[in-house]
């Protein structure tokens, strides 16, 4: 039987002491500062980027001359360099949507530290609920054991742990294990095809007439708590002196708001995982629209000379689209369908919601909210507008386009190395 290597990530919560949290916080801030130093060293040159060797020499010199640079383990510093160089490689790749690397600000940067070598982790299982891992300059740390790790659990899945990454969110520090599993190679399987229309009122509408909907991510009590906290933060911001750090009370309010929003995101991601797994198991070919989501959520404010119209309504629509995370849904579908021998096809989006799937007549007036009524007298089909769009998406599978479309070619002209003035 042919065996394939499958790269996956496994997230686990760390159980840290106060002193260990402080050590990881310092490492994360040092890693961010190192990124900014690398960006300044690489870009402010005479028309060329610094080479890897030049950057590595500069990092070694900085670690000898600057005391606080020693807070970050040497391997983690090298990981920052590799990540920075990969960011430039992605920018110069016309097929990649990444933008130009920039400086990282402290408030907007997610704290993270890389542990690129798995040999120093020494992962062991303590009991049914907890495991232990060794972290550089931190020591032995417990983590929540929720899944067997390849190469660690006796009798568990075949494979190995290739490294880890420490990430901090609103709930604290977590460890993301990079796992490489050995699984049977996927075999192309015949299966029914389905078109999926992503919406706001209903999250996913399928061409077979079924729907995949979800409720609110926060309860009524959580929503009320979030509303009160946002009012509190607005009141506390009014007394803040511009240019001065936020007060401890305002920082605590921000932390509480972040935890509630992180709770909503976790519930949304959990629903997306369960739904996409069910779809990948059921259908062999999944057809979706090739949406330009970034363009869809652009602001409508306009300029001073040409102010926008219906700005508040457009802002609400943008929040609704962003809250559905359409791009993440397709990303999950792609790898889950591929692992099961299926295929995800992207088709052009224009006209799918205005065209009758039965007769092919296209008229914007045919759609009224969630109701579609064909205006062609010879047809007259009526039904749910999203179901009609999903059928059109499924029928358009023969006109598949690249997932990136012409976006990469349009940006290729901008992806040039920095030139001397």
PDB file of N, CA and C in Angstrom, residues 36 78 97 141 173 271 404:
ATOM      1  N   UNK A  36      11.972  43.544  13.192  1.00  0.00           N
ATOM      2  CA  UNK A  36      12.075  44.947  12.785  1.00  0.00           C
ATOM      3  C   UNK A  36      13.520  45.333  12.464  1.00  0.00           C
ATOM      4  N   UNK A  78      17.125  32.240  14.522  1.00  0.00           N
ATOM      5  CA  UNK A  78      17.301  31.772  13.149  1.00  0.00           C
ATOM      6  C   UNK A  78      15.953  31.527  12.474  1.00  0.00           C
ATOM      7  N   UNK A  97      -0.546  35.609  -2.705  1.00  0.00           N
ATOM      8  CA  UNK A  97      -1.260  36.859  -2.398  1.00  0.00           C
ATOM      9  C   UNK A  97      -0.591  37.724  -1.344  1.00  0.00           C
ATOM     10  N   UNK A 141       7.282  22.111  30.957  1.00  0.00           N
ATOM     11  CA  UNK A 141       5.956  22.724  30.999  1.00  0.00           C
ATOM     12  C   UNK A 141       4.909  21.657  30.694  1.00  0.00           C
ATOM     13  N   UNK A 173      -0.931  31.356  26.560  1.00  0.00           N
ATOM     14  CA  UNK A 173       0.010  30.732  25.639  1.00  0.00           C
ATOM     15  C   UNK A 173      -0.433  29.333  25.257  1.00  0.00           C
ATOM     16  N   UNK A 271     -17.354  25.096  14.371  1.00  0.00           N
ATOM     17  CA  UNK A 271     -18.464  24.799  13.462  1.00  0.00           C
ATOM     18  C   UNK A 271     -17.964  24.590  12.046  1.00  0.00           C
ATOM     19  N   UNK A 404      -6.350  31.773  -7.599  1.00  0.00           N
ATOM     20  CA  UNK A 404      -5.861  33.142  -7.512  1.00  0.00           C
ATOM     21  C   UNK A 404      -6.338  33.994  -8.669  1.00  0.00           C
TER      22      UNK A 404
END
